[in-house]
Coordinates of C-alpha atoms in Angstrom, one line a residue:
M14 CA 9.6 3.1 -29.3
W15 CA 9.5 -0.6 -28.6
T16 CA 7.0 -3.5 -28.9
A17 CA 6.3 -6.5 -26.7
D18 CA 7.5 -8.8 -29.5
E19 CA 10.8 -6.9 -29.7
I20 CA 11.4 -7.4 -25.9
A21 CA 10.5 -11.1 -26.1
Q22 CA 12.7 -11.7 -29.1
L23 CA 15.7 -9.9 -27.5
C24 CA 15.3 -12.1 -24.4
Y25 CA 14.9 -15.3 -26.3
E26 CA 18.1 -14.5 -28.4
H27 CA 20.0 -13.7 -25.2
Y28 CA 18.9 -17.0 -23.6
G29 CA 20.1 -18.8 -26.7
S30 CA 23.5 -17.1 -27.1
R31 CA 24.6 -16.0 -23.6
L32 CA 23.3 -18.7 -21.3
P33 CA 25.2 -22.0 -21.2
K34 CA 23.8 -25.5 -22.0
K35 CA 24.4 -26.4 -18.3
G36 CA 21.2 -25.7 -16.4
K37 CA 19.0 -25.6 -19.5
P38 CA 16.2 -28.2 -19.9
E39 CA 17.1 -31.7 -21.3
P40 CA 15.7 -31.8 -24.8
N41 CA 12.3 -33.5 -25.2
H42 CA 12.1 -34.2 -21.5
E43 CA 12.2 -31.0 -19.5
W44 CA 10.8 -27.5 -19.7
T45 CA 11.5 -24.2 -17.9
L46 CA 10.4 -20.7 -17.4
L47 CA 12.4 -17.6 -18.5
A48 CA 12.4 -14.0 -17.0
A49 CA 14.6 -11.0 -17.6
V50 CA 15.1 -7.3 -17.0
V51 CA 15.7 -5.2 -20.1
K52 CA 17.2 -1.7 -19.9
I53 CA 15.8 0.7 -22.4
Q54 CA 17.7 4.0 -23.2
S55 CA 16.1 6.8 -25.1
P56 CA 18.1 9.5 -26.9
A57 CA 18.8 12.4 -24.6
D58 CA 17.6 15.0 -27.1
E59 CA 14.3 13.3 -28.1
A60 CA 11.6 12.9 -25.5
S61 CA 8.7 11.3 -27.5
D62 CA 7.7 9.6 -30.8
T63 CA 6.6 11.7 -33.7
H64 CA 4.6 10.5 -36.7
D65 CA 7.5 11.4 -39.0
K66 CA 10.4 10.0 -36.9
P67 CA 9.9 7.4 -34.2
V68 CA 12.4 7.6 -31.4
Q69 CA 15.1 5.0 -31.7
V70 CA 15.9 3.3 -28.4
T71 CA 18.7 1.1 -27.2
K72 CA 17.6 -2.2 -25.6
E73 CA 19.9 -4.4 -23.5
V74 CA 19.2 -7.4 -21.3
V75 CA 20.8 -6.6 -17.9
S76 CA 19.6 -9.6 -16.0
M77 CA 18.1 -13.0 -16.7
G78 CA 16.8 -16.0 -14.8
T79 CA 15.3 -19.4 -15.4
G80 CA 13.7 -21.8 -13.0
T81 CA 10.5 -23.5 -11.7
K82 CA 11.3 -24.6 -8.2
C83 CA 11.4 -23.4 -4.6
I84 CA 12.6 -25.2 -1.4
G85 CA 10.4 -26.3 1.5
Q86 CA 10.5 -24.6 4.8
S87 CA 12.5 -27.5 6.4
K88 CA 15.4 -26.8 4.1
M89 CA 15.7 -23.1 4.8
R90 CA 19.0 -22.0 6.4
K91 CA 19.7 -19.2 8.9
S92 CA 23.1 -18.5 7.2
G93 CA 21.5 -16.9 4.1
D94 CA 23.4 -19.2 1.7
I95 CA 20.5 -21.0 0.1
L96 CA 18.0 -19.7 -2.5
N97 CA 14.6 -20.2 -1.0
D98 CA 12.8 -19.3 -4.3
S99 CA 14.1 -20.3 -7.7
H100 CA 11.2 -19.3 -9.9
A101 CA 12.5 -17.5 -13.0
E102 CA 11.0 -14.1 -12.0
V103 CA 12.7 -14.2 -8.6
I104 CA 16.0 -15.3 -10.1
A105 CA 15.8 -12.4 -12.7
R106 CA 15.1 -9.9 -10.0
R107 CA 17.9 -11.0 -7.7
S108 CA 20.2 -11.0 -10.7
F109 CA 19.0 -7.4 -11.4
Q110 CA 20.1 -6.5 -7.8
R111 CA 23.6 -7.8 -8.6
Y112 CA 23.6 -5.5 -11.6
L113 CA 22.4 -2.5 -9.6
L114 CA 25.1 -3.1 -7.0
H115 CA 27.8 -3.1 -9.7
Q116 CA 26.4 0.1 -11.2
L117 CA 26.4 1.8 -7.8
Q118 CA 30.0 0.8 -7.4
L119 CA 30.8 2.3 -10.8
A120 CA 29.0 5.5 -9.8
A121 CA 30.6 5.8 -6.4
T122 CA 34.2 5.2 -7.6
L123 CA 33.8 7.3 -10.7
K124 CA 35.5 4.7 -12.8
E125 CA 33.1 4.3 -15.7
D126 CA 29.8 5.5 -16.9
S127 CA 26.9 4.3 -14.7
I128 CA 23.2 4.1 -14.9
F129 CA 23.2 6.4 -11.8
V130 CA 23.8 10.1 -11.3
P131 CA 24.2 12.0 -8.0
G132 CA 21.0 12.7 -6.2
T133 CA 20.2 15.9 -4.3
Q134 CA 21.1 14.4 -0.8
K135 CA 24.5 13.5 0.4
G136 CA 25.6 10.0 -0.5
L137 CA 22.5 9.2 -2.5
W138 CA 22.1 8.4 -6.2
K139 CA 19.2 8.3 -8.7
L140 CA 18.5 6.6 -12.0
R141 CA 19.5 8.5 -15.2
P142 CA 16.4 10.1 -16.7
D143 CA 16.9 8.6 -20.1
L144 CA 16.6 5.0 -18.8
I145 CA 13.7 2.7 -17.9
F146 CA 13.5 -1.0 -17.1
V147 CA 11.1 -3.5 -18.6
F148 CA 10.5 -6.9 -17.0
F149 CA 9.9 -9.9 -19.3
S150 CA 8.4 -13.3 -18.3
S151 CA 7.7 -16.2 -20.6
H152 CA 4.6 -17.0 -18.6
T153 CA 2.1 -15.3 -16.4
P154 CA 3.3 -15.1 -12.8
C155 CA 2.1 -17.9 -10.5
G156 CA -0.6 -17.0 -8.1
D157 CA -3.4 -14.5 -8.6
A158 CA -2.3 -13.4 -12.1
S159 CA -2.7 -17.0 -13.3
I160 CA -6.4 -17.3 -12.3
I161 CA -7.7 -16.7 -15.7
P162 CA -11.3 -17.2 -17.1
K163 CA -11.6 -20.2 -19.5
L164 CA -13.9 -19.6 -22.4
E165 CA -16.1 -22.1 -24.2
F166 CA -16.6 -21.8 -28.0
E167 CA -19.4 -23.2 -30.0
D168 CA -17.0 -24.1 -32.9
Q169 CA -13.6 -24.3 -31.3
P170 CA -12.1 -26.1 -28.3
C171 CA -10.5 -24.0 -25.5
C172 CA -6.9 -23.3 -24.8
P173 CA -4.1 -25.3 -26.4
V174 CA -2.1 -25.8 -23.3
I175 CA -2.7 -28.2 -20.4
R176 CA -6.3 -29.0 -20.4
D177 CA -5.9 -30.9 -17.1
W178 CA -5.5 -27.6 -15.2
A179 CA -9.2 -27.6 -14.5
N180 CA -9.1 -31.0 -12.8
N181 CA -5.7 -30.9 -11.2
P182 CA -5.2 -27.7 -9.2
S183 CA -1.5 -28.6 -8.5
V184 CA -0.6 -28.4 -12.2
E185 CA 0.4 -24.8 -12.9
A186 CA 3.2 -23.6 -15.1
S187 CA 5.0 -21.5 -12.5
S188 CA 4.6 -23.8 -9.6
N189 CA 7.1 -26.2 -8.0
L190 CA 5.5 -29.1 -9.8
E191 CA 6.2 -32.4 -11.5
A192 CA 2.9 -33.2 -13.2
P193 CA 2.4 -37.0 -12.9
G194 CA 1.3 -38.7 -16.1
Y195 CA 1.5 -35.6 -18.1
E196 CA 0.5 -36.8 -21.6
R197 CA -1.7 -34.1 -22.9
K198 CA -0.9 -32.5 -26.2
C199 CA -0.8 -28.9 -27.4
E200 CA -2.9 -27.9 -30.4
D201 CA -1.1 -26.5 -33.4
L202 CA 0.4 -23.3 -32.2
G203 CA 1.1 -22.2 -35.7
S204 CA -2.5 -21.7 -36.6
P205 CA -4.2 -19.7 -33.9
V206 CA -8.0 -19.2 -34.1
T207 CA -8.8 -15.6 -33.3
K208 CA -12.3 -14.5 -32.5
K209 CA -13.5 -11.1 -31.3
V210 CA -15.6 -11.6 -28.2
K211 CA -18.0 -8.9 -27.1
L212 CA -18.5 -8.6 -23.4
E213 CA -21.4 -7.2 -21.4
P214 CA -21.9 -3.4 -21.8
G215 CA -19.3 -1.3 -20.0
T216 CA -16.4 -3.8 -20.6
A217 CA -13.8 -3.7 -23.3
A218 CA -14.0 -5.8 -26.5
K219 CA -11.5 -8.6 -26.5
E220 CA -9.7 -10.9 -28.8
V221 CA -9.4 -14.6 -28.0
T222 CA -6.5 -16.3 -29.6
N223 CA -6.1 -20.1 -29.0
G224 CA -8.4 -19.6 -26.0
A225 CA -6.2 -17.0 -24.3
V226 CA -8.0 -13.7 -23.6
H227 CA -6.4 -10.5 -24.8
P228 CA -7.8 -6.9 -24.6
H229 CA -8.7 -5.9 -28.2
S230 CA -6.5 -2.9 -29.0
L231 CA -4.7 -2.0 -32.2
G232 CA -1.8 -0.7 -30.0
K233 CA -1.7 -3.9 -27.9
Q234 CA 2.1 -4.1 -28.0
E235 CA 3.0 -0.5 -28.0
G236 CA 0.2 1.3 -26.1
D237 CA -1.0 1.6 -22.6
P238 CA -2.6 -1.3 -20.8
I239 CA -6.3 -1.6 -21.1
S240 CA -7.8 -0.9 -17.7
P241 CA -10.5 -3.4 -16.6
G242 CA -14.0 -2.0 -16.7
I243 CA -14.6 -3.0 -13.1
N244 CA -12.5 -3.2 -9.9
S245 CA -12.1 -6.9 -10.4
Y246 CA -9.4 -7.3 -7.8
N247 CA -11.9 -7.5 -5.0
L248 CA -14.4 -9.9 -6.7
T249 CA -14.9 -13.6 -6.2
V250 CA -14.5 -15.7 -9.3
E251 CA -18.2 -16.2 -9.3
E252 CA -18.7 -12.4 -9.6
L253 CA -15.8 -12.3 -12.1
A254 CA -17.4 -14.9 -14.2
A255 CA -20.7 -12.9 -14.1
V256 CA -19.1 -9.7 -15.3
T257 CA -17.1 -11.4 -18.0
R258 CA -20.1 -13.4 -19.2
I259 CA -19.9 -13.8 -23.0
A260 CA -22.7 -13.1 -25.4
P261 CA -24.7 -16.3 -26.2
D262 CA -23.7 -16.3 -29.9
S263 CA -20.0 -16.3 -29.1
A264 CA -18.6 -18.0 -26.0
K265 CA -19.0 -18.1 -22.2
V266 CA -16.8 -18.5 -19.1
I267 CA -16.9 -22.2 -18.1
D268 CA -14.0 -22.4 -15.7
V269 CA -10.8 -20.8 -14.6
Y270 CA -7.2 -21.8 -15.1
R271 CA -6.0 -23.1 -11.7
T272 CA -2.9 -21.9 -9.9
G273 CA -1.0 -24.4 -7.7
A274 CA -0.2 -21.5 -5.2
K275 CA -2.1 -22.0 -1.9
C276 CA -3.8 -19.3 0.1
V277 CA -1.7 -18.1 3.0
P278 CA -3.0 -18.7 6.6
G279 CA -5.2 -15.7 7.6
E280 CA -6.7 -15.3 4.1
A281 CA -10.2 -16.5 3.1
G282 CA -9.5 -19.7 1.3
D283 CA -10.6 -21.0 -2.1
S284 CA -14.1 -22.4 -2.3
G285 CA -12.9 -25.5 -4.2
K286 CA -16.3 -25.5 -6.0
P287 CA -16.3 -26.9 -9.5
G288 CA -16.0 -24.6 -12.4
A289 CA -15.4 -20.8 -12.4
A290 CA -16.0 -20.5 -8.6
F291 CA -13.0 -22.8 -7.7
H292 CA -10.7 -19.9 -6.8
Q293 CA -11.1 -16.7 -4.8
V294 CA -9.2 -14.0 -6.6
G295 CA -7.1 -11.2 -5.2
L296 CA -5.6 -13.3 -2.3
L297 CA -2.1 -13.7 -1.2
R298 CA -0.7 -17.1 -1.9
V299 CA 2.4 -19.3 -1.2
K300 CA 4.1 -21.5 -3.8
P301 CA 3.4 -25.2 -3.4
G302 CA 5.9 -27.6 -2.2
R303 CA 6.1 -31.4 -2.7
G304 CA 5.0 -32.5 0.8
D305 CA 7.1 -29.8 2.6
R306 CA 5.3 -26.5 2.6
T307 CA 7.2 -23.5 1.4
R308 CA 7.3 -20.0 2.8
S309 CA 7.8 -18.4 -0.6
M310 CA 5.1 -16.0 -1.7
S311 CA 3.7 -16.4 -5.2
C312 CA 5.3 -14.4 -8.0
S313 CA 2.1 -12.4 -8.5
D314 CA 2.4 -11.2 -4.9
K315 CA 6.1 -10.5 -5.1
M316 CA 5.7 -8.5 -8.4
A317 CA 2.9 -6.5 -6.8
R318 CA 5.2 -5.7 -3.9
W319 CA 8.0 -4.6 -6.3
N320 CA 5.5 -2.3 -8.0
V321 CA 5.1 -0.4 -4.6
L322 CA 8.6 -0.8 -3.0
G323 CA 10.8 -1.1 -6.1
C324 CA 13.0 -3.9 -7.3
Q325 CA 16.2 -2.8 -5.4
G326 CA 15.2 -4.1 -2.0
A327 CA 16.0 -2.7 1.4
L328 CA 19.9 -2.8 1.3
L329 CA 20.2 -0.8 -1.9
M330 CA 17.7 1.8 -0.8
H331 CA 20.4 3.1 1.6
F332 CA 22.1 4.5 -1.5
L333 CA 19.1 5.6 -3.6
E334 CA 17.0 8.8 -3.6
E335 CA 14.1 6.9 -4.9
P336 CA 13.2 3.3 -5.6
I337 CA 14.0 1.5 -8.9
Y338 CA 10.7 0.7 -10.5
L339 CA 9.8 -1.3 -13.5
S340 CA 8.0 0.7 -16.3
A341 CA 6.4 -2.3 -18.0
V342 CA 5.9 -6.0 -17.8
V343 CA 5.9 -8.1 -21.0
I344 CA 4.5 -11.7 -20.9
G345 CA 5.3 -14.3 -23.6
K346 CA 2.7 -16.3 -25.4
C347 CA 0.7 -18.4 -22.9
P348 CA -2.8 -18.4 -21.3
Y349 CA -3.3 -14.7 -20.4
S350 CA -5.8 -12.3 -19.1
Q351 CA -5.2 -8.5 -19.1
E352 CA -7.7 -8.1 -16.3
A353 CA -6.0 -10.8 -14.1
M354 CA -2.6 -9.3 -14.6
Q355 CA -3.9 -5.8 -13.9
R356 CA -5.7 -7.0 -10.7
A357 CA -2.8 -9.0 -9.4
L358 CA 0.0 -6.6 -10.0
I359 CA -1.7 -3.2 -9.6
G360 CA -5.3 -3.4 -8.5
R361 CA -4.8 -5.0 -5.1
C362 CA -2.6 -2.1 -4.0
Q363 CA -4.1 0.8 -5.9
N364 CA -5.8 2.3 -2.8
L365 CA -2.7 2.6 -0.7
S366 CA -2.2 6.0 1.0
A367 CA 0.4 7.8 3.2
L368 CA 3.4 6.1 1.6
P369 CA 6.8 7.8 2.2
K370 CA 8.2 10.3 -0.2
G371 CA 9.3 8.7 -3.5
F372 CA 7.2 5.5 -3.0
G373 CA 3.9 4.9 -4.8
V374 CA 1.8 2.4 -6.7
Q375 CA 3.2 2.6 -10.3
E376 CA 1.1 2.8 -13.4
L377 CA 2.7 -0.3 -14.8
K378 CA 2.3 -1.1 -18.5
I379 CA 1.3 -4.7 -18.9
L380 CA 1.7 -6.2 -22.4
Q381 CA 1.7 -9.6 -24.1
S382 CA 3.9 -10.8 -26.9
D383 CA 2.8 -13.3 -29.5
L384 CA 6.1 -15.1 -29.4
L385 CA 6.4 -18.4 -27.6
F386 CA 9.4 -19.4 -25.5
E387 CA 10.9 -22.5 -27.2
Q388 CA 11.6 -24.3 -23.9
S389 CA 8.2 -23.5 -22.3
R390 CA 6.1 -26.5 -21.3
C391 CA 3.7 -26.1 -24.2
A392 CA 6.4 -25.6 -26.8
V393 CA 8.3 -28.7 -25.7
Q394 CA 5.1 -30.8 -25.5
A395 CA 4.3 -29.7 -29.1
K396 CA 7.7 -30.9 -30.3
M397 CA 7.4 -34.2 -28.5
A398 CA 4.2 -35.0 -30.4
D399 CA 3.5 -38.7 -29.9
S400 CA 6.9 -39.6 -28.5
P401 CA 6.9 -41.5 -25.2
G402 CA 8.3 -40.1 -22.0
R403 CA 7.3 -37.9 -19.2
L404 CA 7.7 -34.1 -19.4
V405 CA 9.0 -32.6 -16.2
P406 CA 10.2 -29.1 -15.1
C407 CA 13.9 -28.6 -15.2
G408 CA 15.4 -28.9 -11.8
A409 CA 18.1 -26.3 -12.4
A410 CA 17.9 -22.5 -12.3
I411 CA 20.2 -20.1 -14.2
S412 CA 21.1 -16.6 -13.1
W413 CA 22.8 -14.1 -15.4
S414 CA 23.8 -10.5 -14.6
A415 CA 25.5 -7.9 -16.7
V416 CA 28.5 -7.7 -14.4
P417 CA 32.2 -8.3 -15.2
E418 CA 32.9 -11.0 -12.6
Q419 CA 31.1 -14.4 -12.6
P420 CA 28.0 -13.2 -14.5
L421 CA 26.6 -16.8 -14.6
D422 CA 25.3 -18.8 -11.7
V423 CA 23.7 -22.2 -12.1
T424 CA 21.9 -23.7 -9.1
A425 CA 19.8 -26.7 -8.2
G426 CA 18.0 -27.1 -4.9
G427 CA 19.1 -23.6 -3.9
F428 CA 22.8 -24.3 -4.1
P429 CA 25.3 -24.1 -7.0
Q430 CA 24.9 -27.1 -9.2
G431 CA 27.2 -29.9 -8.1
T432 CA 27.2 -28.9 -4.4
T433 CA 27.6 -31.9 -2.2
K434 CA 26.5 -32.3 1.5
K435 CA 30.1 -32.0 2.5
T436 CA 30.6 -28.7 0.8
I437 CA 27.4 -27.0 2.1
G438 CA 28.4 -24.1 4.3
S439 CA 31.6 -23.4 2.3
L440 CA 32.2 -20.3 0.1
Q441 CA 32.0 -22.3 -3.1
A442 CA 28.5 -23.6 -2.1
R443 CA 27.0 -20.2 -2.2
S444 CA 25.0 -18.8 -5.2
Q445 CA 26.1 -15.3 -6.3
I446 CA 22.5 -14.2 -5.7
S447 CA 22.0 -15.7 -2.3
K448 CA 21.2 -13.3 0.5
V449 CA 24.7 -13.7 2.1
E450 CA 26.5 -13.1 -1.2
L451 CA 24.4 -10.0 -2.1
F452 CA 25.1 -8.7 1.4
R453 CA 28.8 -9.3 0.9
S454 CA 28.7 -7.3 -2.3
F455 CA 26.9 -4.5 -0.5
Q456 CA 29.6 -4.5 2.2
K457 CA 32.3 -4.4 -0.5
L458 CA 30.5 -1.3 -2.0
L459 CA 30.6 0.3 1.5
N460 CA 34.3 -0.4 1.9
R461 CA 35.1 1.4 -1.4
I462 CA 33.4 4.6 -0.3
A463 CA 34.9 7.0 2.2
R464 CA 32.9 6.9 5.4
D465 CA 32.3 10.7 5.3
K466 CA 30.5 10.1 2.0
W467 CA 28.2 7.5 3.3
P468 CA 24.5 8.3 3.4
D469 CA 23.0 9.4 6.7
S470 CA 21.1 6.2 7.2
L471 CA 24.4 4.2 7.4
R472 CA 26.3 6.7 9.6
V473 CA 23.9 7.4 12.5
Q474 CA 24.3 4.0 14.1
K475 CA 26.7 1.1 14.1
L476 CA 25.2 -1.7 12.0
D477 CA 26.4 -5.3 12.0
T478 CA 24.0 -8.0 10.8
Y479 CA 22.0 -8.3 7.5
Q480 CA 18.8 -7.7 9.5
E481 CA 20.2 -4.5 11.1
Y482 CA 21.2 -3.1 7.7
K483 CA 17.8 -3.9 6.3
E484 CA 15.9 -2.4 9.2
A485 CA 18.0 0.8 9.0
A486 CA 16.6 1.6 5.6
S487 CA 13.9 3.6 7.3
S488 CA 11.9 4.9 4.3
Y489 CA 11.8 1.5 2.7
Q490 CA 10.7 -0.2 6.0
E491 CA 8.0 2.5 6.4
A492 CA 6.7 1.9 2.9
W493 CA 6.7 -1.9 3.5
G494 CA 4.9 -1.5 6.8
T495 CA 2.2 0.6 5.1
L496 CA 1.8 -2.0 2.3
R497 CA 1.3 -4.7 4.8
K498 CA -1.1 -2.8 7.0
Q499 CA -3.3 -1.6 4.1
A500 CA -3.2 -4.4 1.6
F501 CA -0.9 -7.4 2.3
G502 CA -1.5 -8.0 6.0
S503 CA -1.2 -11.8 5.7
W504 CA 2.2 -11.7 4.0
I505 CA 4.4 -14.5 5.3
R506 CA 7.6 -13.1 6.8
N507 CA 10.6 -15.2 7.8
P508 CA 11.5 -15.0 11.5
P509 CA 14.3 -12.4 12.3
D510 CA 16.8 -15.2 13.2
Y511 CA 17.0 -16.1 9.5
H512 CA 18.6 -12.7 8.9
Q513 CA 21.2 -12.5 11.7
F514 CA 24.2 -13.5 9.5
K515 CA 27.1 -11.1 9.0

């Protein structure tokens, strides 16, 4: 039906043609990360591929985000008008929520075709059965999914990207970083060295391309993800290194790629030991700040949460019969481990029980593309070759949504680019995907629907603040409580007074 490379290529083309120059990295000086949500529509009369006639699907980017930064906790605001987290994955998801709000408006007002159809309960909607959503990210999510075994070859150096990750834990592609003295070079990305690596009995064969680990499967891009041979999500890295030990005639695990995301208070911390035992895997982590700690959970943690609660959030759950889940995640060319992705996004939550009706841990397909994002850190570094100058992450973030009004939103430091201290607090100093603006869009949707057609969750009590509307989404809150109790007990939650705006 579709391949990982097709998804990546579609997103790269959309980035090049639909996103403005404003907010993109400065050539030969800056890099960024890219994420998107792609809608895939299958023909209504064909349910599956056949050998004679593969199903032709329609693919459309419906949201996109770029960004590498998040703000420190001292800059957070109780008015909901600043973006706390501007990593590409989070920007893409919030942009997706804008798209979902618009589609609900179309469905409720019966003006145009929508991705939603009426549900079985009053005032509720559900996704059309011929649609699925695929999430794309140009790099593995920061946090647990980025703790990847490093392999040593007898005849080939290890990974082509940032060799200093082993020595500088703060250097991690999805972190809020500005790597000092970044002068390392990428190897030639056009001539990957591929070796089959045989693991210990009971684990899958793998391919190692340019030092990145991939499950060996002829259907790598089209098929189901390869499940790890062990429940690696509850192992230490020492144990992980042991079970991924490579045969002596091939290669061995010598280290792990480091993530800059820090363990949350209440979790067992990283050992900090040299080599493969540096990190403890499976832990909740927060994104690093520059001096000022953040309260933003890592993208690995957030994506794992979306895989249980859906991408729609609490507000939109008022109007939905079931959550909006991603069917697949596609990662661009970068250091990658199928086991780490599986552990981080699915494995840590796979034993959840007693979730409310409609909620569940999804069997998410996790795939990797062989296509490199041209403005990724490694790609830009390769282009720079021996040219002088420091390579830094782009300070701006771009949001794009498939909506008719103001689809684009370029921010820096959590506010629209160009915002001054004098204008902070005004309407023009709000991002379209800030909490307060998404809440405003939600209220507009409410106002366009007759009160007697509202869902029961919105009619049983008078609601006023953002916090009250979120808490009134009872099934979502029950599912979130179960997830915290059984898997993510140390999740950092913002105090209620940050959600009291109207």
